[in-house]
């Protein structure tokens, strides 16, 4: 795998981690199984996911205005919003930010935390903890699982580019 292929692979990790619903905790294990180095993958994946959550929190007022304008005619709640609201009522900000990313995604969790009354600073703080915690947990499990079950494997991405 040459330098540009490797650079492209890490760029894809960043991009996919930044996309809502392609959470870092899902992209990082795939990249590790693909054969990319775990430490850069974790750092790049976390950066992508946390950056977009930060931008969402930073521009929440504009997003709320756009969403209210869009949904003015229809007042529909979906299952994911109801699930987030249930978590908020039961566990508060900390519970929602720690459990929410697994159930509804980090971006919707951040949005709902702010809509339900969380402050920007506390929401960002707890979201960074949550995204990092879940990403590290899944990364460690993946790394040791791959090494245990496929000890001689370089990963499917490395095999693809070497052929």
XYZ file of C-alpha atoms in Angstrom:
163
model
C 0.000 0.000 0.000
C 1.644 3.229 -1.085
C 1.533 6.566 0.717
C -1.420 8.008 -1.223
C -3.538 4.890 -0.764
C -2.795 4.976 2.952
C -3.573 8.691 3.134
C -6.846 8.090 1.282
C -7.773 5.284 3.706
C -7.195 7.507 6.749
C -9.099 10.364 5.091
C -12.046 8.012 4.584
C -11.909 7.096 8.284
C -12.161 10.813 9.135
C -14.991 11.461 6.650
C -17.070 8.427 7.630
C -16.587 9.163 11.338
C -17.819 12.708 10.743
C -21.023 11.599 8.981
C -24.047 11.267 11.281
C -25.019 7.622 11.834
C -21.547 6.398 10.728
C -20.293 6.900 14.264
C -16.592 6.705 15.113
C -17.247 3.674 17.307
C -18.456 1.825 14.188
C -15.916 3.150 11.654
C -12.829 2.599 13.817
C -13.318 -1.181 14.250
C -13.925 -1.582 10.510
C -10.704 0.309 9.779
C -8.787 -1.851 12.271
C -10.135 -5.035 10.679
C -9.208 -3.535 7.297
C -5.591 -3.494 8.447
C -4.987 0.154 9.287
C -2.889 0.996 12.331
C -5.166 1.233 15.409
C -3.702 4.315 17.117
C -3.913 6.693 14.121
C -7.336 5.256 13.259
C -8.651 5.987 16.764
C -7.234 9.530 16.768
C -8.509 10.332 13.260
C -11.903 8.691 13.823
C -12.451 10.487 17.117
C -11.409 13.785 15.518
C -13.969 13.413 12.740
C -16.844 12.493 15.039
C -16.048 15.076 17.720
C -15.543 17.842 15.134
C -19.032 17.448 13.688
C -20.613 17.189 17.150
C -18.752 20.384 18.116
C -20.019 22.151 14.970
C -23.577 20.991 15.662
C -23.401 22.350 19.216
C -21.785 25.580 18.021
C -24.483 26.270 15.421
C -27.455 24.830 17.331
C -29.530 28.016 17.133
C -29.293 28.108 13.323
C -30.109 24.406 13.132
C -33.152 24.854 15.395
C -34.395 27.755 13.235
C -33.971 25.711 10.058
C -35.650 22.673 11.611
C -38.580 24.713 12.973
C -39.077 26.334 9.587
C -38.964 22.946 7.885
C -41.295 21.225 10.366
C -43.704 24.132 10.902
C -46.506 22.490 8.958
C -46.006 19.007 10.341
C -45.391 18.157 13.966
C -44.184 14.567 13.704
C -41.983 12.850 16.249
C -40.014 9.798 15.259
C -38.954 6.745 17.270
C -35.402 7.980 17.712
C -36.553 11.299 19.178
C -38.934 9.529 21.539
C -36.148 7.178 22.640
C -33.842 10.140 23.322
C -36.556 11.939 25.297
C -37.172 8.818 27.385
C -33.446 8.606 28.188
C -33.408 12.307 29.129
C -36.346 11.947 31.503
C -34.904 8.867 33.142
C -31.168 9.656 33.337
C -30.692 13.359 32.572
C -27.854 14.879 30.562
C -25.151 12.451 31.668
C -27.280 9.381 31.005
C -28.435 10.610 27.616
C -24.940 11.551 26.466
C -23.407 8.275 27.669
C -26.115 5.885 26.430
C -27.608 7.893 23.560
C -24.813 7.523 20.995
C -25.290 3.744 20.961
C -29.047 3.998 20.523
C -29.634 7.062 18.342
C -26.184 8.328 17.299
C -23.947 11.042 18.708
C -25.273 13.859 16.533
C -28.925 13.306 17.421
C -27.932 12.792 21.064
C -26.137 16.161 21.077
C -29.072 17.873 19.412
C -31.611 16.342 21.785
C -29.466 17.129 24.841
C -29.549 20.797 23.879
C -33.246 20.762 22.963
C -34.140 19.175 26.313
C -32.255 21.879 28.224
C -28.597 20.900 28.465
C -26.001 23.658 28.222
C -23.601 23.770 25.287
C -20.521 23.375 27.478
C -21.799 20.417 29.503
C -23.237 18.725 26.436
C -19.942 19.035 24.551
C -17.968 17.848 27.582
C -20.117 14.747 28.105
C -20.342 13.991 24.385
C -16.540 14.010 24.073
C -16.330 11.616 27.030
C -19.018 9.373 25.564
C -17.664 9.265 22.000
C -14.150 8.609 23.303
C -15.296 5.938 25.746
C -17.349 3.957 23.211
C -14.739 4.315 20.472
C -11.920 3.121 22.729
C -13.996 0.226 24.047
C -14.928 -1.022 20.566
C -11.390 -0.391 19.287
C -9.792 -2.447 22.051
C -12.306 -5.267 21.637
C -11.769 -5.262 17.874
C -7.986 -5.120 18.098
C -7.715 -8.026 20.502
C -10.487 -9.951 18.745
C -8.765 -9.649 15.372
C -5.408 -10.632 16.869
C -6.970 -13.618 18.604
C -9.042 -14.950 15.699
C -6.905 -13.799 12.745
C -3.330 -13.636 14.082
C -1.643 -13.717 10.660
C -4.040 -11.348 8.896
C -2.909 -7.976 7.560
C -6.499 -6.904 6.982
C -8.679 -6.940 3.913
C -7.635 -3.446 2.785
C -3.947 -4.323 2.736
C -4.671 -7.539 0.803
C -6.807 -5.611 -1.696
C -4.112 -3.034 -2.478
C -1.290 -5.586 -2.558
C -3.026 -7.683 -5.237
